[in-house]
PDB file of C-alpha atoms and ligand atoms in Angstrom:
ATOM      1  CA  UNK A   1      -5.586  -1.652  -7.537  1.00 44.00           C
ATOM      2  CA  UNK A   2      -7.350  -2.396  -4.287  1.00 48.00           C
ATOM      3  CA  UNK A   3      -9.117   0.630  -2.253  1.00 50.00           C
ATOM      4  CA  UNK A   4     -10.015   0.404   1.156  1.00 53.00           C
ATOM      5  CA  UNK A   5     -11.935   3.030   2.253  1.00 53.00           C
ATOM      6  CA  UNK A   6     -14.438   4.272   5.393  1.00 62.00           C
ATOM      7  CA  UNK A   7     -13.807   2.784   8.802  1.00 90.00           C
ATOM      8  CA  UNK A   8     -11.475  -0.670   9.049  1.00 95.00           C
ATOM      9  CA  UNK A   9     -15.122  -2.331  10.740  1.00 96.00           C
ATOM     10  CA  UNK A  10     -17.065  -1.602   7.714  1.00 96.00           C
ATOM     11  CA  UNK A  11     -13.678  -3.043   5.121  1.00 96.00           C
ATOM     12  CA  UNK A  12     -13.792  -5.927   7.525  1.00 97.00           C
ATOM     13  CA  UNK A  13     -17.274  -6.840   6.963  1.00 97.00           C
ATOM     14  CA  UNK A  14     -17.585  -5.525   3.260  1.00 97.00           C
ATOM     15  CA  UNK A  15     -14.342  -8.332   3.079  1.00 98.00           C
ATOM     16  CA  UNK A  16     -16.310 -11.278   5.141  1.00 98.00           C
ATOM     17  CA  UNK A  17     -19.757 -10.493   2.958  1.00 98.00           C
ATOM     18  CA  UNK A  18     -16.952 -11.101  -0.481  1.00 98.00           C
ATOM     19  CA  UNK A  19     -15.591 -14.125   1.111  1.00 98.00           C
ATOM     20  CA  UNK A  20     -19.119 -15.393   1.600  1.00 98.00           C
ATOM     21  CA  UNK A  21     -19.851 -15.078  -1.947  1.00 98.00           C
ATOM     22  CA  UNK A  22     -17.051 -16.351  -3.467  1.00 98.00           C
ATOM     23  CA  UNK A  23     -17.254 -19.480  -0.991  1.00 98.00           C
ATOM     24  CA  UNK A  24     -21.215 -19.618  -2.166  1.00 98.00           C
ATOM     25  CA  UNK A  25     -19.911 -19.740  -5.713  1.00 98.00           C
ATOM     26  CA  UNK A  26     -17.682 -22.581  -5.019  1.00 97.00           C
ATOM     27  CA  UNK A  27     -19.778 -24.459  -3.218  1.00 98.00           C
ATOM     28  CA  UNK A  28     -17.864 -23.975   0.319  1.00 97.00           C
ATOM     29  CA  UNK A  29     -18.670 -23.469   3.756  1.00 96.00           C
ATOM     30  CA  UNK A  30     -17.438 -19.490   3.942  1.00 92.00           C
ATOM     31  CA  UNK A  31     -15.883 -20.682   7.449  1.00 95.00           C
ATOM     32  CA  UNK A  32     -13.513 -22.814   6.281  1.00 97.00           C
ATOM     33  CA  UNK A  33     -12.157 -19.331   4.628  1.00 98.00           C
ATOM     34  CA  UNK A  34      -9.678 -17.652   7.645  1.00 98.00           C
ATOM     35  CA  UNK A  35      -9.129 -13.840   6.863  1.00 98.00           C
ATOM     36  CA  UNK A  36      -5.222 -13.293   8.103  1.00 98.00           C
ATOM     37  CA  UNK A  37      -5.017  -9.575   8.725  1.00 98.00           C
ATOM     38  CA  UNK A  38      -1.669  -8.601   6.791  1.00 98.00           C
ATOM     39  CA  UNK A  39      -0.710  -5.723   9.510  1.00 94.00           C
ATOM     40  CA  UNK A  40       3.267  -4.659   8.271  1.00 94.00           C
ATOM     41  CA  UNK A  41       3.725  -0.665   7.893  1.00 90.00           C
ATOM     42  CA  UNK A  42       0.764  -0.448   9.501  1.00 95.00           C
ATOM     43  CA  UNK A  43       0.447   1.938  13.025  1.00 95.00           C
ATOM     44  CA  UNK A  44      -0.230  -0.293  16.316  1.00 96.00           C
ATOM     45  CA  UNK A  45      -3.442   1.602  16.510  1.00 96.00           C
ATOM     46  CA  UNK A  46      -5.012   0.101  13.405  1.00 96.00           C
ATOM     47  CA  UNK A  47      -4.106  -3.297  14.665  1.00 97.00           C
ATOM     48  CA  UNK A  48      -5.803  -2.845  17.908  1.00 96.00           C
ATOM     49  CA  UNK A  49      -8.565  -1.169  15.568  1.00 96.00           C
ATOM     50  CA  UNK A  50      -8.783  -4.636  13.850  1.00 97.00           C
ATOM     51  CA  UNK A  51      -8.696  -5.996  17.251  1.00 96.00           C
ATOM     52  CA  UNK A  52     -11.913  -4.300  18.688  1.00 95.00           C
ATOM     53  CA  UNK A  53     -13.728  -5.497  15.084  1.00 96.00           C
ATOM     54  CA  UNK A  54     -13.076  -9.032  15.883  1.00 96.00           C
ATOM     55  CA  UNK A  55     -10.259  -9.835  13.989  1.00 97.00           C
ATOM     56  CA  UNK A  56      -8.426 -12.949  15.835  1.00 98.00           C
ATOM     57  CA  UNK A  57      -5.577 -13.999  13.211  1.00 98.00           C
ATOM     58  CA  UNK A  58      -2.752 -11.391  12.696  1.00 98.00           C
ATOM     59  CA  UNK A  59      -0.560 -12.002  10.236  1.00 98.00           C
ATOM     60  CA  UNK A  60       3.626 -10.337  10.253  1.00 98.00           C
ATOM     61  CA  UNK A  61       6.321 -10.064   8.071  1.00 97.00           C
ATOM     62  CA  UNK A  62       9.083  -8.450  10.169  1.00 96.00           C
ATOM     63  CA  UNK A  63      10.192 -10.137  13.548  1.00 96.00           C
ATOM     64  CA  UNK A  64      11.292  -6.706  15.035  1.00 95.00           C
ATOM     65  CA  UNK A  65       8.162  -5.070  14.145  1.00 95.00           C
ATOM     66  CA  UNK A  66       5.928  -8.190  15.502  1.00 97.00           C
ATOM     67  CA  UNK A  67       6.933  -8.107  19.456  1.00 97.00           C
ATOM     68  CA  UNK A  68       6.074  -5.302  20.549  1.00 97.00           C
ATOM     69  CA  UNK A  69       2.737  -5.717  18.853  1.00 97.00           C
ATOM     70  CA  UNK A  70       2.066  -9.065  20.184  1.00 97.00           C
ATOM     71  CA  UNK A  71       3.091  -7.613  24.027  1.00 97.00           C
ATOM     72  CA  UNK A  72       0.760  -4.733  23.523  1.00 97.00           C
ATOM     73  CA  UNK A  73      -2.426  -6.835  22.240  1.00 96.00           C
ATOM     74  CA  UNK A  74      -4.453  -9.208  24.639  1.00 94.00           C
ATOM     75  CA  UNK A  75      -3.054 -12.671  24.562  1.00 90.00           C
ATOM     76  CA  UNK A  76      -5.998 -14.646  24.712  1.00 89.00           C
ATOM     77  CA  UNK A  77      -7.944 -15.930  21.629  1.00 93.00           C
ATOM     78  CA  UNK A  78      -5.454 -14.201  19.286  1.00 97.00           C
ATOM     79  CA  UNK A  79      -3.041 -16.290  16.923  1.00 98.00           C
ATOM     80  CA  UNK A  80      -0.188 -15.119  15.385  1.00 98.00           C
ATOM     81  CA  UNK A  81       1.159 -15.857  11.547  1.00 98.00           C
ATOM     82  CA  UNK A  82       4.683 -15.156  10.467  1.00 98.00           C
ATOM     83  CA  UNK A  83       4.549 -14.825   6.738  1.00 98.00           C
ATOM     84  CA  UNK A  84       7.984 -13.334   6.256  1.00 92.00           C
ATOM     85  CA  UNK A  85      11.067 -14.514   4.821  1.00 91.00           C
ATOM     86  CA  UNK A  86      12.632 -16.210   8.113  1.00 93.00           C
ATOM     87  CA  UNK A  87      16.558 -16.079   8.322  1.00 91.00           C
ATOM     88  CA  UNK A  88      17.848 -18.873  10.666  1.00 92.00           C
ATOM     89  CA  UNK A  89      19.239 -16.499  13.839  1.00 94.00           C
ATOM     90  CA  UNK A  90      15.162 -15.510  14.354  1.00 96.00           C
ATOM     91  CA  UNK A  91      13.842 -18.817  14.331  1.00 98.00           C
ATOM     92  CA  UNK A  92      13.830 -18.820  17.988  1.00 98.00           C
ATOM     93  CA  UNK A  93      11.969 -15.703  18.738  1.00 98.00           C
ATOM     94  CA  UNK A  94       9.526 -16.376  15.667  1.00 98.00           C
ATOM     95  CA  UNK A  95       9.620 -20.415  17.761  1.00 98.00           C
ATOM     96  CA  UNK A  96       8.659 -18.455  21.474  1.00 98.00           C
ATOM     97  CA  UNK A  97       6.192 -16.169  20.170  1.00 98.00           C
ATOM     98  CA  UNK A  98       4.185 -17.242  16.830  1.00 98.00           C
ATOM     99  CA  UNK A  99       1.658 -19.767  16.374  1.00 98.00           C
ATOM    100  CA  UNK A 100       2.168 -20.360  12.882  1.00 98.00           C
ATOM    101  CA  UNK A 101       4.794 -20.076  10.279  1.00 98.00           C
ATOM    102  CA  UNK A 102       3.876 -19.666   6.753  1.00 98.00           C
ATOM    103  CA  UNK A 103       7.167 -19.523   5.113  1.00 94.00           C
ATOM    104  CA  UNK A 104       9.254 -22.432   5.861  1.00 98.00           C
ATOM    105  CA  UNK A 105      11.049 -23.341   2.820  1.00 97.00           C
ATOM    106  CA  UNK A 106      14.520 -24.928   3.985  1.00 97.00           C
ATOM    107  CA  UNK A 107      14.562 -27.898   6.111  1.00 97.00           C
ATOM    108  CA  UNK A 108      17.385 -26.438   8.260  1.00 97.00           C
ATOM    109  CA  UNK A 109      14.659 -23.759   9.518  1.00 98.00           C
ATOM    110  CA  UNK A 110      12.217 -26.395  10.083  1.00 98.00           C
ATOM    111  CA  UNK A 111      14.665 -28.285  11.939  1.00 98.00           C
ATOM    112  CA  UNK A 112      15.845 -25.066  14.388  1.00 98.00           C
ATOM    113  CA  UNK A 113      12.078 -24.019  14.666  1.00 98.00           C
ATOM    114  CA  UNK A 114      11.342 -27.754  16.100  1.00 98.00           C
ATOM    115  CA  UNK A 115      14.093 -27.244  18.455  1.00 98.00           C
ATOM    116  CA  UNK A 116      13.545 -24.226  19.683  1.00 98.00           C
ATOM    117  CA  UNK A 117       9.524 -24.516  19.965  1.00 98.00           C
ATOM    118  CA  UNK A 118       8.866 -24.492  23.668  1.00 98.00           C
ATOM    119  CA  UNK A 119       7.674 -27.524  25.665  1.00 97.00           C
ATOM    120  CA  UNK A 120       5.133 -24.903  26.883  1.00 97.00           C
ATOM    121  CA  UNK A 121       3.450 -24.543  24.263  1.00 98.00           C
ATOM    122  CA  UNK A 122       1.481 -26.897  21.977  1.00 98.00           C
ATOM    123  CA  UNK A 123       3.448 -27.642  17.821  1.00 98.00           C
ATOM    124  CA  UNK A 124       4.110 -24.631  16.170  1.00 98.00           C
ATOM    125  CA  UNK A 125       1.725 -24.806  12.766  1.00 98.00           C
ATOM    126  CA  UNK A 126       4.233 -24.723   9.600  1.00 98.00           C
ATOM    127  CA  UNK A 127       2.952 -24.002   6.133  1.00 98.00           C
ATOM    128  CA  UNK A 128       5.877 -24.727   3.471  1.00 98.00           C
ATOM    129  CA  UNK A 129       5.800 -22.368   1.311  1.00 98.00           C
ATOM    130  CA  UNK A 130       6.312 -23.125  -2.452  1.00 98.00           C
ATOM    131  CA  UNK A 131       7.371 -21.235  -5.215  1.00 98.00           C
ATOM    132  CA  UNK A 132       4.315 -22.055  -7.414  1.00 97.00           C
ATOM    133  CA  UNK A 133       5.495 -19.511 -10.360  1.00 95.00           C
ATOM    134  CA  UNK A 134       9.163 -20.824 -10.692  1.00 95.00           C
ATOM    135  CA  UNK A 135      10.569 -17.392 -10.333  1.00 96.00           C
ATOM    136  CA  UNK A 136      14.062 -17.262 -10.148  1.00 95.00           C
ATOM    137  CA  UNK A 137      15.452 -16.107  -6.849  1.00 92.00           C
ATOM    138  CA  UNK A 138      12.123 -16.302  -5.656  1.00 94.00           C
ATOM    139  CA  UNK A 139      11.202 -17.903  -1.908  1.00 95.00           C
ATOM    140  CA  UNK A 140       9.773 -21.145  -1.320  1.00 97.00           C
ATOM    141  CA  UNK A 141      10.913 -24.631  -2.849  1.00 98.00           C
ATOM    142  CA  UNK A 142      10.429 -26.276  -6.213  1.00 98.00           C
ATOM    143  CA  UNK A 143       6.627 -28.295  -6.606  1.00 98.00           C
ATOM    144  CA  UNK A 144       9.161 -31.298  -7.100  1.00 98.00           C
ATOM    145  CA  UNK A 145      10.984 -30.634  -3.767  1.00 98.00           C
ATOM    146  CA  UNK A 146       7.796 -30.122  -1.870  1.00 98.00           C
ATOM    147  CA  UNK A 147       6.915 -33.967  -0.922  1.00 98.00           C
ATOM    148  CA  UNK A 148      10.120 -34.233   0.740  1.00 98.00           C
ATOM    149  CA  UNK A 149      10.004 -30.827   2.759  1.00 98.00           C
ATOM    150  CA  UNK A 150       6.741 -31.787   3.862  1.00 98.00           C
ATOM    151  CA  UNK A 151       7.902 -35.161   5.044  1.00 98.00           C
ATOM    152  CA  UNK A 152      10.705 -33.840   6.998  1.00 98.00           C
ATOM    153  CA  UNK A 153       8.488 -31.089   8.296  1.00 98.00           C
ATOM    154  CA  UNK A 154       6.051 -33.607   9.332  1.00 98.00           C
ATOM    155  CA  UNK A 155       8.467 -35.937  11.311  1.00 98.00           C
ATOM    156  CA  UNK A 156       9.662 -32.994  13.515  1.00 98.00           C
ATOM    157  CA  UNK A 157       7.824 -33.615  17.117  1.00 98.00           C
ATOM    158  CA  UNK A 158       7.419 -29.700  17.821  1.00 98.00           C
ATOM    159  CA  UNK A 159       5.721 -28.805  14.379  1.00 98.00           C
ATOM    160  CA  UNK A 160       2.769 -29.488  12.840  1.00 98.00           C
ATOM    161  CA  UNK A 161       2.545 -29.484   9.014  1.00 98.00           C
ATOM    162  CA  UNK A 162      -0.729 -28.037   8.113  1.00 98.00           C
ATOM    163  CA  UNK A 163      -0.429 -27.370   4.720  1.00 98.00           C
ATOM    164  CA  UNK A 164       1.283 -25.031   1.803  1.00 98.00           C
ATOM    165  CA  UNK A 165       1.730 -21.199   1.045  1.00 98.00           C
ATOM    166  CA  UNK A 166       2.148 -19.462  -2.395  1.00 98.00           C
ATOM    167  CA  UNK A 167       2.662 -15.645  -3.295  1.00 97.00           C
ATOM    168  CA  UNK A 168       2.071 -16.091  -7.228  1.00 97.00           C
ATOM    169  CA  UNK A 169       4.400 -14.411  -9.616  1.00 96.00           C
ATOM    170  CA  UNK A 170       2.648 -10.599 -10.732  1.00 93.00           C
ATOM    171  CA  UNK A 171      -0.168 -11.371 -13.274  1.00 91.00           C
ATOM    172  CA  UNK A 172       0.390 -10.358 -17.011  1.00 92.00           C
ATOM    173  CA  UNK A 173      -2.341  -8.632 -19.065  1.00 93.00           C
ATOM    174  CA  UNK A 174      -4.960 -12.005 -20.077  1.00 92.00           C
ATOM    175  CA  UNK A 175      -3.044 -13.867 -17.405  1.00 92.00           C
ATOM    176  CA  UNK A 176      -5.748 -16.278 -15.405  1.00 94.00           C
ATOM    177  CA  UNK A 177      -5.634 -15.254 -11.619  1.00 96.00           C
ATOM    178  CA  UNK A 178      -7.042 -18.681 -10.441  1.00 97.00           C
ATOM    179  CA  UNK A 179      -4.531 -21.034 -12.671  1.00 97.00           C
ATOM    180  CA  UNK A 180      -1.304 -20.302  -9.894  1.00 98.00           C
ATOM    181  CA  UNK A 181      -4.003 -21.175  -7.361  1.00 98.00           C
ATOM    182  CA  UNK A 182      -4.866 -24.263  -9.081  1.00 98.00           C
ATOM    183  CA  UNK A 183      -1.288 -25.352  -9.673  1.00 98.00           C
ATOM    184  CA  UNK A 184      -1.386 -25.049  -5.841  1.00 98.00           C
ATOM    185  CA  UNK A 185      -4.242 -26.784  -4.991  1.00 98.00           C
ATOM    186  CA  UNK A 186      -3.073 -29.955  -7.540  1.00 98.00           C
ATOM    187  CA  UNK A 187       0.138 -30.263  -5.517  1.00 98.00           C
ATOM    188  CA  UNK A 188      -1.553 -30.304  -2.468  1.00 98.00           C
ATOM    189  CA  UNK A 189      -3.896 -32.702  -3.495  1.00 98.00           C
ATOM    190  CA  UNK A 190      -1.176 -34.938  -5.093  1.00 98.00           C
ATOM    191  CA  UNK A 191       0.339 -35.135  -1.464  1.00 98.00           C
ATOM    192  CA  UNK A 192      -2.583 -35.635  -0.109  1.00 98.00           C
ATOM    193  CA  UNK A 193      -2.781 -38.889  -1.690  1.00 98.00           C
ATOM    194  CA  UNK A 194       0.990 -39.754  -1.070  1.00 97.00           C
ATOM    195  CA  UNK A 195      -0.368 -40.087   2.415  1.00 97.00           C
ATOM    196  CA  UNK A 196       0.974 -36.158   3.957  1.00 98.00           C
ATOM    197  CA  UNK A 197      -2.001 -34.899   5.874  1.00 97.00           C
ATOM    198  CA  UNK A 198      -2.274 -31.143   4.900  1.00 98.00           C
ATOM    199  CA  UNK A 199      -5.466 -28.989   6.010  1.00 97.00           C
ATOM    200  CA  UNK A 200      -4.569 -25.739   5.153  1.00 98.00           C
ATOM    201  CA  UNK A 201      -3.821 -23.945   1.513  1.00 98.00           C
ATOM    202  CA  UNK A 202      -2.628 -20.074   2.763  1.00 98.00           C
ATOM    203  CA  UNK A 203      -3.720 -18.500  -0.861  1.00 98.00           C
ATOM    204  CA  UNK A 204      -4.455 -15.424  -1.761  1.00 98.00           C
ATOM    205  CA  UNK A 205      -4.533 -11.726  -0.946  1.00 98.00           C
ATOM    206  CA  UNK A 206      -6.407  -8.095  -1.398  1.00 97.00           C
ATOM    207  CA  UNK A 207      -6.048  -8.194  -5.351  1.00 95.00           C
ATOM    208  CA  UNK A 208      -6.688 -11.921  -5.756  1.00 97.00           C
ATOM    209  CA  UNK A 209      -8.433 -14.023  -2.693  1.00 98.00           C
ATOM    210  CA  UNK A 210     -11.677 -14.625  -4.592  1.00 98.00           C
ATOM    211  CA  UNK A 211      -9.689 -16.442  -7.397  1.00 98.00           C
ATOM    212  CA  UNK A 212      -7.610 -18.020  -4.438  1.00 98.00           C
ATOM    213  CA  UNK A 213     -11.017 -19.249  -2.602  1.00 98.00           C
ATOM    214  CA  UNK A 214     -12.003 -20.336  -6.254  1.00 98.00           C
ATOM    215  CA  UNK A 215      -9.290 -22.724  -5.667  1.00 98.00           C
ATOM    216  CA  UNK A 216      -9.755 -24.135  -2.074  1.00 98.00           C
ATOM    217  CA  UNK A 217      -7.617 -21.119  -0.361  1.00 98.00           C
ATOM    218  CA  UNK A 218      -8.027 -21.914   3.419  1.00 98.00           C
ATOM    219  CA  UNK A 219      -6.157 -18.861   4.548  1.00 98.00           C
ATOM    220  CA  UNK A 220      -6.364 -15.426   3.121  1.00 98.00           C
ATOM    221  CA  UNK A 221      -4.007 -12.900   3.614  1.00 98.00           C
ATOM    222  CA  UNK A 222      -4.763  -9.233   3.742  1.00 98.00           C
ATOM    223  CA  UNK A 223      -3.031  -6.064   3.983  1.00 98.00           C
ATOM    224  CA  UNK A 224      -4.137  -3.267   1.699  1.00 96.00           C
ATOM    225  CA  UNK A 225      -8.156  -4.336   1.594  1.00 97.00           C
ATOM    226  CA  UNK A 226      -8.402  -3.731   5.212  1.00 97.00           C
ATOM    227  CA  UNK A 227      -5.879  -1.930   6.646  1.00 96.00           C
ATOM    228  CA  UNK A 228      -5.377   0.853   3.586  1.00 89.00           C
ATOM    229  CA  UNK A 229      -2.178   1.772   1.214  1.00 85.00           C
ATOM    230  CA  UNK A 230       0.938   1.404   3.268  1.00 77.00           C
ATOM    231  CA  UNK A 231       2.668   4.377   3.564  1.00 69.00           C
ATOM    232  CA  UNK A 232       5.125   4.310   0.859  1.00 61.00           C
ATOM    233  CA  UNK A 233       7.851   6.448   2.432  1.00 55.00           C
ATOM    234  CA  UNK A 234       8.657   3.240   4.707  1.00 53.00           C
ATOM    235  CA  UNK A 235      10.884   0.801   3.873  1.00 45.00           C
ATOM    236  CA  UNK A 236       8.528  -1.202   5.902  1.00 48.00           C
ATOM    237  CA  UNK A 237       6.304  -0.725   3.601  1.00 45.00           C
ATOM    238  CA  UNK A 238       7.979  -1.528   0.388  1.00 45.00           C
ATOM    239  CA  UNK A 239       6.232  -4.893  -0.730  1.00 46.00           C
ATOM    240  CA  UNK A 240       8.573  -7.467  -0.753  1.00 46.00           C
ATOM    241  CA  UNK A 241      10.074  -8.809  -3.669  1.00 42.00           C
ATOM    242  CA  UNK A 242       7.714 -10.530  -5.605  1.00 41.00           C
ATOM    243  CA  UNK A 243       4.233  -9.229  -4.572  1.00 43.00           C
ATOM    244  CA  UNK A 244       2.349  -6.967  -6.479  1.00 39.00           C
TER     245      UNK A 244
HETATM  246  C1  PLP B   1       2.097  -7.940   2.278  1.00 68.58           C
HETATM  247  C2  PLP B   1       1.734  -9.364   2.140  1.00 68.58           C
HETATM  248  C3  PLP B   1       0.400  -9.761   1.948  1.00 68.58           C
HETATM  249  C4  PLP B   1      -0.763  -8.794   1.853  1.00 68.58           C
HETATM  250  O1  PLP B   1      -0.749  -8.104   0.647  1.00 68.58           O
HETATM  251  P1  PLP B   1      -1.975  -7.128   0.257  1.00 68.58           P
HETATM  252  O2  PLP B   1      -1.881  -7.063  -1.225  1.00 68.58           O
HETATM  253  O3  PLP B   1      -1.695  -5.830   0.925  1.00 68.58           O
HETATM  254  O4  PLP B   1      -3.216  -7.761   0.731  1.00 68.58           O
HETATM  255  C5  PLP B   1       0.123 -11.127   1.882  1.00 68.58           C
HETATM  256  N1  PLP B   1       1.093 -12.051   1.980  1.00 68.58           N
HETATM  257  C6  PLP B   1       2.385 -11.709   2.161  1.00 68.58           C
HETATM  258  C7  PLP B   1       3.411 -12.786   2.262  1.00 68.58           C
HETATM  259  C8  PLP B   1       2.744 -10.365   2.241  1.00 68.58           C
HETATM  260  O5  PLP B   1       4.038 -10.047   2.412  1.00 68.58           O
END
């Protein structure tokens, strides 16, 4: 179980000083590590909290609860992840407002989020998300049925396929925490060399990022470690299903 405790500045930096070491142990530059600050249940104050301790990359799982947060924090410098499942009637809100999208697992929402993208603004970023565990029922699309995803993902003129998402099934007792994250990275780099450019591995959360980084994780993303427990009488804060 993950703790967070004393002020959010001093979790952000205890967080950036772990990311350092387990991109030292690797052998990585610890800025190709993003921290994505998992925000969902959380009050608007801790975001803007986050905010003042330079966190730039805020990651949501609800559509409803992302607007108002995004109108109430500065615009500049600031990007915006949607990590949640993604029903097609949001897609163009999540489109408008978002600069990346994490979850795409269905060409149909690639397709509508390519639409709906606007000419305004430069290609919405699109992880596809895979379900790296096999769990039934679970989101994100077979390892066999990512190559094609990814191609149809990257032929869309207003995305930009950057690279793939996993939330791991729940680790059992003697499981290894790094071997989902190096199912993960294999895939990648097997598409990779079937010629799909992909930059970015979003990998990893509070209870497991260093195993993720271990792996290659480009993106980590964090709720509990910085923010604190979300308050469990929410239904916002329920985890969804799948996440432990
Ligand atoms: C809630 C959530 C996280 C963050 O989980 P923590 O364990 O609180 O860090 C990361 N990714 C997704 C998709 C989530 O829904």
């Amino acid at each position: 179980m993950t703790t967070a405790s004393g002020p959010l500045a001093e979790r952000l930096a205890a967080l950036h000083q772990r990311i350092a070491t387990a991109c030292a142990r690797a052998g990585r530059a610890p800025d190709g590590v993003t921290l994505l600050a998992v925000s969902k249940a959380q009050p608007l104050a801790a975001l803007a909290e986050a905010w003042r301790a330079g966190v730039r990359d805020f990651a949501e799982n609800y559509l409803q609860e992302a607007l108002p947060r995004i109108a109430a924090l500065p615009r500049d410098g600031l990007r915006w992840h949607f990590i949640g499942p993604l029903q097609s009637n949001k897609t163009a809100e999540v489109a408008a407002r978002f600069d990346w999208v994490h979850g795409v697992d269905r060409e149909k929402v690639a397709r509508r989020l390519s639409d709906q993208r606007p000419d305004t603004l430069p290609p919405l970023n699109v992880c596809v998300q895979v379900n790296i565990s096999g769990e039934p029922g679970k989101a994100g699309v077979a390892p066999a049925d990512a190559a094609a995803l990814c191609r149809a993902v990257a032929a869309l003129p207003r995305l930009r396929l950057r690279g793939l998402m996993a939330i791991p099934a729940p680790l059992k007792k003697g499981d290894s925490p790094r071997e989902p994250y190096r199912r993960l990275r294999e895939l990648r780099d097997a598409l990779t060399r079937g010629g799909l450019e992909l930059d970015a591995l979003s990998a990893g959360m509070s209870d497991d990022f260093e195993a993720a980084i271990a792996e290659g994780s480009t993106m980590i993303r964090i709720g509990t470690a910085l923010f604190g427990a979300r308050d469990p009488a929410s239904s916002r804060g329920a985890q969804p299903r799948g996440i432990p």
